[in-house]
PDB file of C-alpha atoms in Angstrom:
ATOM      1  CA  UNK A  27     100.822 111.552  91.020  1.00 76.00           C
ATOM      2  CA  UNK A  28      98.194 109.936  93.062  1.00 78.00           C
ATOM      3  CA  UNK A  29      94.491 108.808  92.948  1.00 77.00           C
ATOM      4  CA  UNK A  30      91.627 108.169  94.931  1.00 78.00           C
ATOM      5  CA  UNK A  31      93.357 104.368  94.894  1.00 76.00           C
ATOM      6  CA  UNK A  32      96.741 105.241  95.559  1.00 76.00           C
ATOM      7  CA  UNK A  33      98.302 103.096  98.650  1.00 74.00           C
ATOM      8  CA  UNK A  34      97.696 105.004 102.142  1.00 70.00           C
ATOM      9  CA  UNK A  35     101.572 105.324 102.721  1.00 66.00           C
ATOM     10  CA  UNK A  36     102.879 106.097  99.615  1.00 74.00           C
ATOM     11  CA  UNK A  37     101.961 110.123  99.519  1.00 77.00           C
ATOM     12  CA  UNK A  38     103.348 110.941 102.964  1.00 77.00           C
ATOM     13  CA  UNK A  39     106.599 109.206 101.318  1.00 80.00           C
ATOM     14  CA  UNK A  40     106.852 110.956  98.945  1.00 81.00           C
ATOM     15  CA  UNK A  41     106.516 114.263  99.926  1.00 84.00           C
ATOM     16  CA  UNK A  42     109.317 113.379 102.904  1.00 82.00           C
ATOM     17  CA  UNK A  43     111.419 112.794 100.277  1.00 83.00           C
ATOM     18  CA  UNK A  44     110.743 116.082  98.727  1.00 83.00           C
ATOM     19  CA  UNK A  45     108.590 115.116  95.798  1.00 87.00           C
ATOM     20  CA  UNK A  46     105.348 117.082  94.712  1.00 89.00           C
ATOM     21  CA  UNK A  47     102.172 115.997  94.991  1.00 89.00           C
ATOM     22  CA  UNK A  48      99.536 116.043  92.049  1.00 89.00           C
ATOM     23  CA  UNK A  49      95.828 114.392  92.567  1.00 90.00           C
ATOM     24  CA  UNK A  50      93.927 113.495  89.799  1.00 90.00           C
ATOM     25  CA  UNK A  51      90.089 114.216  89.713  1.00 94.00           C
ATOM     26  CA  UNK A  52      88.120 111.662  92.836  1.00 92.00           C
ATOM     27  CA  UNK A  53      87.601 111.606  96.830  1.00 92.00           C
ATOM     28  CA  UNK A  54      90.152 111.199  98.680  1.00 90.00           C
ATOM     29  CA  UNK A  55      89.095 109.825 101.707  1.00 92.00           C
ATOM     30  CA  UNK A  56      92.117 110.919 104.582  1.00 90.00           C
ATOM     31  CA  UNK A  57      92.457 108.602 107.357  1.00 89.00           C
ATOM     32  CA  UNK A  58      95.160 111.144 108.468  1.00 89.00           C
ATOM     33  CA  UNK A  59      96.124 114.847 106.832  1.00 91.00           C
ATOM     34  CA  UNK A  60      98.408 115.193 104.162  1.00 90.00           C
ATOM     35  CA  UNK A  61     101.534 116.844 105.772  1.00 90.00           C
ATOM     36  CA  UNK A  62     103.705 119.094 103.778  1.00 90.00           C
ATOM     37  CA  UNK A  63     106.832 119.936 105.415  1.00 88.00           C
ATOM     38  CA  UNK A  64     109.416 120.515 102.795  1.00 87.00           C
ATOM     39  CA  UNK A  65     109.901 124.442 101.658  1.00 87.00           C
ATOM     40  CA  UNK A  66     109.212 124.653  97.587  1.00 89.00           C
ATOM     41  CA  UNK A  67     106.453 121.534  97.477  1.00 90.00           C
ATOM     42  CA  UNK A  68     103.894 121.917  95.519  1.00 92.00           C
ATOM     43  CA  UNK A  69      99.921 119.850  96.026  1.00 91.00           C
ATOM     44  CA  UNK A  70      98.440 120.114  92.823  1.00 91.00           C
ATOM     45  CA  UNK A  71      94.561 118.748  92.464  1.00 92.00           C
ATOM     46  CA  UNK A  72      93.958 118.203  88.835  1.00 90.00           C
ATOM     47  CA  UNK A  73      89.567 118.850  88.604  1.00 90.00           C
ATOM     48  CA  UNK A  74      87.551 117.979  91.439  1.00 93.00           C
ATOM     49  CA  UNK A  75      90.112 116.435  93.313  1.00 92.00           C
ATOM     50  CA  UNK A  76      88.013 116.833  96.901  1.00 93.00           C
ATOM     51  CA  UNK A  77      90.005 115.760  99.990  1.00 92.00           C
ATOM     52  CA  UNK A  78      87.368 114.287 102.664  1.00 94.00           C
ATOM     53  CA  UNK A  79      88.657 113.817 106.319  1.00 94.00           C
ATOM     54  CA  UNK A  80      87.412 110.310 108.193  1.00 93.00           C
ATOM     55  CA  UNK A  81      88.511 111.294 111.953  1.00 91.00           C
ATOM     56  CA  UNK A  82      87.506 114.950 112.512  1.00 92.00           C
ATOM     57  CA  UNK A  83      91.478 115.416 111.519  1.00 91.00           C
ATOM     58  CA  UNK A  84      92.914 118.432 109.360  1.00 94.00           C
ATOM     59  CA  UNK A  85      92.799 117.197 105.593  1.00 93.00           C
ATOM     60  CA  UNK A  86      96.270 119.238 105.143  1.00 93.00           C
ATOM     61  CA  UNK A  87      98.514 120.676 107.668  1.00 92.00           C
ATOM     62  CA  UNK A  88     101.711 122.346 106.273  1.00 92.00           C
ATOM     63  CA  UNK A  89     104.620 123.088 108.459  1.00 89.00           C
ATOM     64  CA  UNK A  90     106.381 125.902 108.355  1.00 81.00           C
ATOM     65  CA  UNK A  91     110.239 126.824 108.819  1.00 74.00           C
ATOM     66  CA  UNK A  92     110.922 129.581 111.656  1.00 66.00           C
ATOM     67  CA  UNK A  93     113.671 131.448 111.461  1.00 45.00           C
ATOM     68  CA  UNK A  94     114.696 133.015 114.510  1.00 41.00           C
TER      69      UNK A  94
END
């Protein structure tokens, strides 16, 4: 779970590590996006949870898996 407050490096951990991401109600103001790259992960804002990006960058970017 994570808030407006929440340490800068502590989301992007945790969803390496396959956790799940819920945001309680705030701004978030992004100094980089939120990457999602696990298969099954889920971003959950709880309210107004309203992502704002500082550098013209992506708020989310989600990678996907290719098969070929």
């Amino acid at each position: 779970m994570a808030s407006p407050s929440t340490r800068p490096w502590l989301s992007p951990l945790a969803l390496a590590l396959g956790k799940s991401l819920i945001l309680t109600p705030g701004i978030y103001n992004l100094n980089q996006p939120i990457v999602v790259s696990r298969p099954g992960t889920v971003v959950l804002g709880l309210g107004l949870a309203t992502l704002v990006p500082q550098h013209g960058n992506a708020a989310m970017v989600v990678i996907s898996e290719t098969t070929a």
